[in-house]
Tab-separated table of C-alpha atoms in Angstrom:
chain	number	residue	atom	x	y	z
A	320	UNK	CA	0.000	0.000	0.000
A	321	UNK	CA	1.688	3.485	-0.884
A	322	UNK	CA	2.037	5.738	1.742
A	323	UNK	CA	-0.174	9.279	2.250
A	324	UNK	CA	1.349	12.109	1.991
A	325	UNK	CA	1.809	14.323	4.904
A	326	UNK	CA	3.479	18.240	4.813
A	327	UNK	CA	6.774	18.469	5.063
A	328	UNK	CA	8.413	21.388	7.940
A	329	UNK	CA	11.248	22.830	6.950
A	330	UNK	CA	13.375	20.874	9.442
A	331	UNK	CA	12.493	17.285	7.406
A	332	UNK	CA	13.081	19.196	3.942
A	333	UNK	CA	15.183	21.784	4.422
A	334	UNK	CA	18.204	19.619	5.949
A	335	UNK	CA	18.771	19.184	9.207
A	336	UNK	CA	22.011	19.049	9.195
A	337	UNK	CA	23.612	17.729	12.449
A	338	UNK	CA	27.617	18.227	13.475
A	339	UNK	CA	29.548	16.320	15.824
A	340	UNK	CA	25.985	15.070	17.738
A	341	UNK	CA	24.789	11.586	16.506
A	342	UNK	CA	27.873	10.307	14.201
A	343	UNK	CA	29.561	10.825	11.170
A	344	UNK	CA	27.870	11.991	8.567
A	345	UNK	CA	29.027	10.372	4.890
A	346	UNK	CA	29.818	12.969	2.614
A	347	UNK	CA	30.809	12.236	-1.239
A	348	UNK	CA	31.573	14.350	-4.485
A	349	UNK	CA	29.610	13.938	-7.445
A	350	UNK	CA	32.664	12.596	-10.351
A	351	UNK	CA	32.395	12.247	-13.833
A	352	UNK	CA	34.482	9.335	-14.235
A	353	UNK	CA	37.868	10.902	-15.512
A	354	UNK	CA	41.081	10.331	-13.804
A	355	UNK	CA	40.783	9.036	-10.242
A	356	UNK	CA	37.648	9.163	-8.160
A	357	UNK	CA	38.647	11.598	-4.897
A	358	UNK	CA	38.211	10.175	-1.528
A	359	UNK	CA	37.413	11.616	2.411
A	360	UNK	CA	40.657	11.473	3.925
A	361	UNK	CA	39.819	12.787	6.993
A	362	UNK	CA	37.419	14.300	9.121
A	363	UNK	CA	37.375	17.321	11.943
A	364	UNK	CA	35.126	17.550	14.542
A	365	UNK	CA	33.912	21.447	14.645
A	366	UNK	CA	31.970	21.298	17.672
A	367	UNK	CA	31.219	19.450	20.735
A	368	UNK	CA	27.841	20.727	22.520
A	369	UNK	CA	25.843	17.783	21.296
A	370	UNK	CA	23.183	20.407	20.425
A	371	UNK	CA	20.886	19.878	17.349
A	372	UNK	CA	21.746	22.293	14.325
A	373	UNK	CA	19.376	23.039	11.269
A	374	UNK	CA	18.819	24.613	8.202
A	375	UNK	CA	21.633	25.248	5.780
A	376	UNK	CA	25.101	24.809	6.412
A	377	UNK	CA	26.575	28.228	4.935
A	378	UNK	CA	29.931	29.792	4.810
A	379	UNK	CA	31.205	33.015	3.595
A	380	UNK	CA	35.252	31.350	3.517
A	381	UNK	CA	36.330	32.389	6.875
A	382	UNK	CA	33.188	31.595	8.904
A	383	UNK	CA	30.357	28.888	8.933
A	384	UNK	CA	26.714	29.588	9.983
A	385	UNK	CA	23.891	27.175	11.010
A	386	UNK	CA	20.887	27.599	12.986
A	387	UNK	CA	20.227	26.254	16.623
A	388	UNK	CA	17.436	25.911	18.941
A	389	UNK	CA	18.815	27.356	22.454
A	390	UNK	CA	15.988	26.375	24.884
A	391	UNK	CA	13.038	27.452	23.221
A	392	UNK	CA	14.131	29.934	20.678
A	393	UNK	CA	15.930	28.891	17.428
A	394	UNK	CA	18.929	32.186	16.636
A	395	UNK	CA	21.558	31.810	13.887
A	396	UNK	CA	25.192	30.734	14.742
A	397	UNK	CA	28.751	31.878	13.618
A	398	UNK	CA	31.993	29.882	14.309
A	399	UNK	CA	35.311	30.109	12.217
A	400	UNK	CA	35.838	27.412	9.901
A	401	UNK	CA	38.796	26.433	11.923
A	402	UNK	CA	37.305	25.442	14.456
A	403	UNK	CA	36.199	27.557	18.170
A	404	UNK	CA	33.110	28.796	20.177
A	405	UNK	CA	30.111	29.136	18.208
A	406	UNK	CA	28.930	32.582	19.144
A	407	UNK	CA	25.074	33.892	18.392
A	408	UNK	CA	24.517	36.006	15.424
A	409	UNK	CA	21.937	38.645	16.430
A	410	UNK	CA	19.339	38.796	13.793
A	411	UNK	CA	15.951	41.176	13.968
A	412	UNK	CA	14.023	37.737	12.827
A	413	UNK	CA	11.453	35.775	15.169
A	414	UNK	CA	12.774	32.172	14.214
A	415	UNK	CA	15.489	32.325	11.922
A	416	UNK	CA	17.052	29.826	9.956
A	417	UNK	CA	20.081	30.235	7.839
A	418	UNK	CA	20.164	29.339	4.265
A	419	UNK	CA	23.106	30.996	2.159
A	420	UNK	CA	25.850	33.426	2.491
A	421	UNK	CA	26.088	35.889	-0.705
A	422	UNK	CA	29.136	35.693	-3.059
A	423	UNK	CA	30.443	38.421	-1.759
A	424	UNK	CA	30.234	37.000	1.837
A	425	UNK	CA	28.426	39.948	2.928
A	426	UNK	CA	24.879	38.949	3.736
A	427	UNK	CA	22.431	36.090	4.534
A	428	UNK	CA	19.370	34.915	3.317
A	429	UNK	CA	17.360	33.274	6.097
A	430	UNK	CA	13.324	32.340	6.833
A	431	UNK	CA	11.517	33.351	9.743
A	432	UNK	CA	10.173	29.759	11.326
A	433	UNK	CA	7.737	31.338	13.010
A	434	UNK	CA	5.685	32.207	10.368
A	435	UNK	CA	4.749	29.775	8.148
A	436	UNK	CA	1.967	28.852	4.766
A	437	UNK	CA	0.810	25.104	3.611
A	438	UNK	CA	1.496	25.014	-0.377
A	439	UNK	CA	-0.293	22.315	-2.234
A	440	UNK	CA	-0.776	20.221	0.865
A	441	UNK	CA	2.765	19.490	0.440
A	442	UNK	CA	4.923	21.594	2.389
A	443	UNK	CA	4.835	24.501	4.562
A	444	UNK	CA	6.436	27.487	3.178
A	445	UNK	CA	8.149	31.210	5.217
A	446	UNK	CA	8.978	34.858	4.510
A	447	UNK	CA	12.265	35.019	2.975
A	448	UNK	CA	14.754	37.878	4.387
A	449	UNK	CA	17.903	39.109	3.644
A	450	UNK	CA	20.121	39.885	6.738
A	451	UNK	CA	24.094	41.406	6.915
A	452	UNK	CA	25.865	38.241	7.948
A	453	UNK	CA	26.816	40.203	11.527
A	454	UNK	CA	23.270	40.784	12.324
A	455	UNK	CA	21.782	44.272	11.939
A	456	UNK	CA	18.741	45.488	10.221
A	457	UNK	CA	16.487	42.957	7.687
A	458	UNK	CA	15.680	43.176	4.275
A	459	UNK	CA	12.348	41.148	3.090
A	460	UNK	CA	12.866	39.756	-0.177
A	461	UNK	CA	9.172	40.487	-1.659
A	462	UNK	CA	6.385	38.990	-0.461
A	463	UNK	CA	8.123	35.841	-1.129
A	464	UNK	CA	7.069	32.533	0.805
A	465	UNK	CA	9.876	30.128	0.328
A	466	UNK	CA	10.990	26.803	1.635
A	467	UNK	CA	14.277	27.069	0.294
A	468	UNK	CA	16.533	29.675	-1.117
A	469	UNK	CA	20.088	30.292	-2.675
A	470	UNK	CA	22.079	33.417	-4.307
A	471	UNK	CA	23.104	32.502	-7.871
A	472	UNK	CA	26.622	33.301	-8.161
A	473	UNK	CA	26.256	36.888	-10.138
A	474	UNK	CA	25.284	37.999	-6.614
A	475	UNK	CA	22.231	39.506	-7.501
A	476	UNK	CA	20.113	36.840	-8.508
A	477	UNK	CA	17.991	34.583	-6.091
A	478	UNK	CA	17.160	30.987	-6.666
A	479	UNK	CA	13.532	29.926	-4.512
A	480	UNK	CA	11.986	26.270	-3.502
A	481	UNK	CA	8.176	27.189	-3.806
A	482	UNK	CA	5.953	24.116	-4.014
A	483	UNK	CA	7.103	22.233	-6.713
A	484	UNK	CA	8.654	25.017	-8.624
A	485	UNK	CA	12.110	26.497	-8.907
A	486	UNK	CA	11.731	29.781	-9.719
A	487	UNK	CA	14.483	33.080	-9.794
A	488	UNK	CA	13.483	36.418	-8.700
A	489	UNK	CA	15.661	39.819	-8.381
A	490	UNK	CA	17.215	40.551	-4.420
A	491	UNK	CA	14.407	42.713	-3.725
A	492	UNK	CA	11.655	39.602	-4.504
A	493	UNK	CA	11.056	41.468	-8.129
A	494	UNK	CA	11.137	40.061	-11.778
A	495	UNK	CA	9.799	36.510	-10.943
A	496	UNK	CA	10.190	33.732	-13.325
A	497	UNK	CA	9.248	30.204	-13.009
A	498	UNK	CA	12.709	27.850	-14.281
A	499	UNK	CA	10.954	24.538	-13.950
A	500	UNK	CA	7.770	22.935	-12.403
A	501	UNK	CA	8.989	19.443	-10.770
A	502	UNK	CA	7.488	15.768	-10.028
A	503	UNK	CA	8.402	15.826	-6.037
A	504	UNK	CA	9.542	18.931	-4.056
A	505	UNK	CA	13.036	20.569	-4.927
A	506	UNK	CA	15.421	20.613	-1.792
A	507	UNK	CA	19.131	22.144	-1.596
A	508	UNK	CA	18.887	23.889	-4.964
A	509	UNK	CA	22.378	25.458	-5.596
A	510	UNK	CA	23.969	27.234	-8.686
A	511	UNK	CA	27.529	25.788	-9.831
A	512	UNK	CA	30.228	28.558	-9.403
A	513	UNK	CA	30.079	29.069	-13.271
A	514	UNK	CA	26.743	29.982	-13.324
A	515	UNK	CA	26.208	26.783	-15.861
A	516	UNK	CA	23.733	24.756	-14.298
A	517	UNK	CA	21.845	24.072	-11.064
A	518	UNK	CA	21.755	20.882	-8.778
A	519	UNK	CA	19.238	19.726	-6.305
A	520	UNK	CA	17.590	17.159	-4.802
A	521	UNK	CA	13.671	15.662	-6.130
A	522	UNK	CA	11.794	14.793	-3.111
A	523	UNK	CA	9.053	12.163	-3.793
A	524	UNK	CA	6.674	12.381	-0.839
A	525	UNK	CA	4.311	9.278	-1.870
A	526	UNK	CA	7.563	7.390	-1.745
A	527	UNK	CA	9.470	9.310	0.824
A	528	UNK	CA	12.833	8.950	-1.471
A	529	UNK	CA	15.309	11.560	-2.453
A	530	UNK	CA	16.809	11.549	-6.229
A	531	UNK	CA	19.371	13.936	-7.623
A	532	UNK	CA	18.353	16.529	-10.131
A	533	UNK	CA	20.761	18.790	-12.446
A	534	UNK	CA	18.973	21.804	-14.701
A	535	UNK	CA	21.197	23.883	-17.116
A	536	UNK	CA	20.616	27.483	-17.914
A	537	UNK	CA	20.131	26.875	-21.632
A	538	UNK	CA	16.310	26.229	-21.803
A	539	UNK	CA	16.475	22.124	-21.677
A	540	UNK	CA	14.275	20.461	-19.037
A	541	UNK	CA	15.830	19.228	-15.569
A	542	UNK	CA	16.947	15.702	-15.641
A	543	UNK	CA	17.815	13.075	-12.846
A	544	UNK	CA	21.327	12.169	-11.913
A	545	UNK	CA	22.974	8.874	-11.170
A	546	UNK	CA	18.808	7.525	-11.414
A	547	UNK	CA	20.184	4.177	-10.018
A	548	UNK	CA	21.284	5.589	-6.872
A	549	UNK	CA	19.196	4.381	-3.971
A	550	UNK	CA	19.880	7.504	-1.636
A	551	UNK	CA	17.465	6.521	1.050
A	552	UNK	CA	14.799	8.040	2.694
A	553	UNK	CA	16.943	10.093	5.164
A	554	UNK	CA	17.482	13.392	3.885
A	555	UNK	CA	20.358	14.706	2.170
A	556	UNK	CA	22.293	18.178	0.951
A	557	UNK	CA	24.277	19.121	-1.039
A	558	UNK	CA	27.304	21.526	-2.098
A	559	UNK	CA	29.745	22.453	-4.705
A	560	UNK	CA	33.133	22.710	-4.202
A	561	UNK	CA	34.508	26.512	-4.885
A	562	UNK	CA	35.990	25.520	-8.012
A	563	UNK	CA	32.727	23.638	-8.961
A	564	UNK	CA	34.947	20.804	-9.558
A	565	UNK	CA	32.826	18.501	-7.095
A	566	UNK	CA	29.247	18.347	-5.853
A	567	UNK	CA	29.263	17.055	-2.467
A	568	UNK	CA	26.191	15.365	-1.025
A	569	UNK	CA	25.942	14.033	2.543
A	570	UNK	CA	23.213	11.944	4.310
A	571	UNK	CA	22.497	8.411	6.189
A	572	UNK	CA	21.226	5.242	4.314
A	573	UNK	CA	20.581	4.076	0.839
A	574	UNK	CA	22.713	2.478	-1.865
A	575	UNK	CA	25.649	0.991	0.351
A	576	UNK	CA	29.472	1.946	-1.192
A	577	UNK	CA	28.430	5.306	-3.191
């Protein structure tokens, strides 16, 4: 019997991503097959709280940023890549969880928790904002509703998760336009360095599996990477290297050895 479908929170789709609190998390690059397939050769502990983190996993190079719920509140968190203290990142935002640091490393796009829409039954959805990555005053990007979100790499250009839909709209929420309308629900959409194409991951809620999606820029429709990859029903994320070189993808489960 196939299972109903139920909405997704942002917590379930948009990644929680947990550090250093319940394992290792497997993380692998995407290869194309030429020369020799890179490998993990070693892993650093960052932090040591055993406290949950969510939303993105975002870095502007010197510093990383993740949300965390302290007590009853969820705040954003800063800690340099090296390694140290997390310290609280004071942002004008109810509930805020992280989602992308801009190209230039000078600002963040988060979504207020608190405040939340059900789209199609599937998934709930929150105002987008844009917020100086050392706290300060908030922008809101539109009227937007969003359940994911990521800067394209011109800087100016913002990539949503609406529903089914990918769509790319100007900083201020402007000059909408709908790239493609997908079978499941789009999760960890992010632009390659180059600007050439877009990866993310298909959700299929009926099934409660994650497949791997890539979409170029040059009008063709999206298409599914690496279809006979079982990744599981646990989640997953995903990053390029700098160099856009490598897509990395972590999560738990599915096809054993990839």
């Amino acid at each position: 019997a196939s299972r109903g479908r139920r909405p997704l929170r942002w917590a379930a789709l948009g990644g929680l991503v947990v550090l250093a609190s319940a394992g290792l998390i497997a993380t692998l690059p995407s290869w194309n097959g030429q020369g020799s397939a890179p490998i993990v050769l070693r892993t650093v502990q960052l932090t040591n709280d055993r406290q949950e983190k969510g939303g993105a996993l975002a870095t502007d190079g010197s510093r990383l940023y993740f949300s965390q719920r302290v007590g009853e509140r969820v705040v954003v968190m800063a800690m340099p890549t090296s390694g140290g203290e997390p310290e609280t990142v004071p942002l004008p935002v109810n509930a805020p969880f992280v989602l992308d640091v801009s190209p230039d490393g000078s600002e963040m796009l988060v979504i207020d928790t608190s405040v939340r829409v059900l789209v199609e039954t599937l998934i709930y959805v929150f105002p987008l904002y844009r917020v100086h990555k050392d706290g300060g005053a908030s922008h809101r990007v539109g009227d937007l509703m969003v359940h994911g979100a990521s800067w394209l790499p011109d800087g100016r250009t913002i990539l949503c998760s609406i529903g089914r839909q990918l769509k790319l709209v100007d900083g201020d929420g402007r000059a909408p336009r709908t790239l493609a309308t997908l079978p499941g629900l789009p999760a960890f959409a992010r632009a390659a360095p180059d600007g050439r194409c877009i990866r993310f991951w298909v959700v299929d809620q009926q099934a409660g599996t994650w497949s791997l999606w890539e979409m170029a820029f040059d009008g063709k429709p999206p298409r599914p990477l690496l279809p006979a990859w079982d990744h599981g029903r646990d989640g997953a994320s995903g990053s390029w290297s700098p160099a856009g070189d490598y897509f990395f993808v972590s999560g738990q489960g599915g096809t054993p050895g990839v």
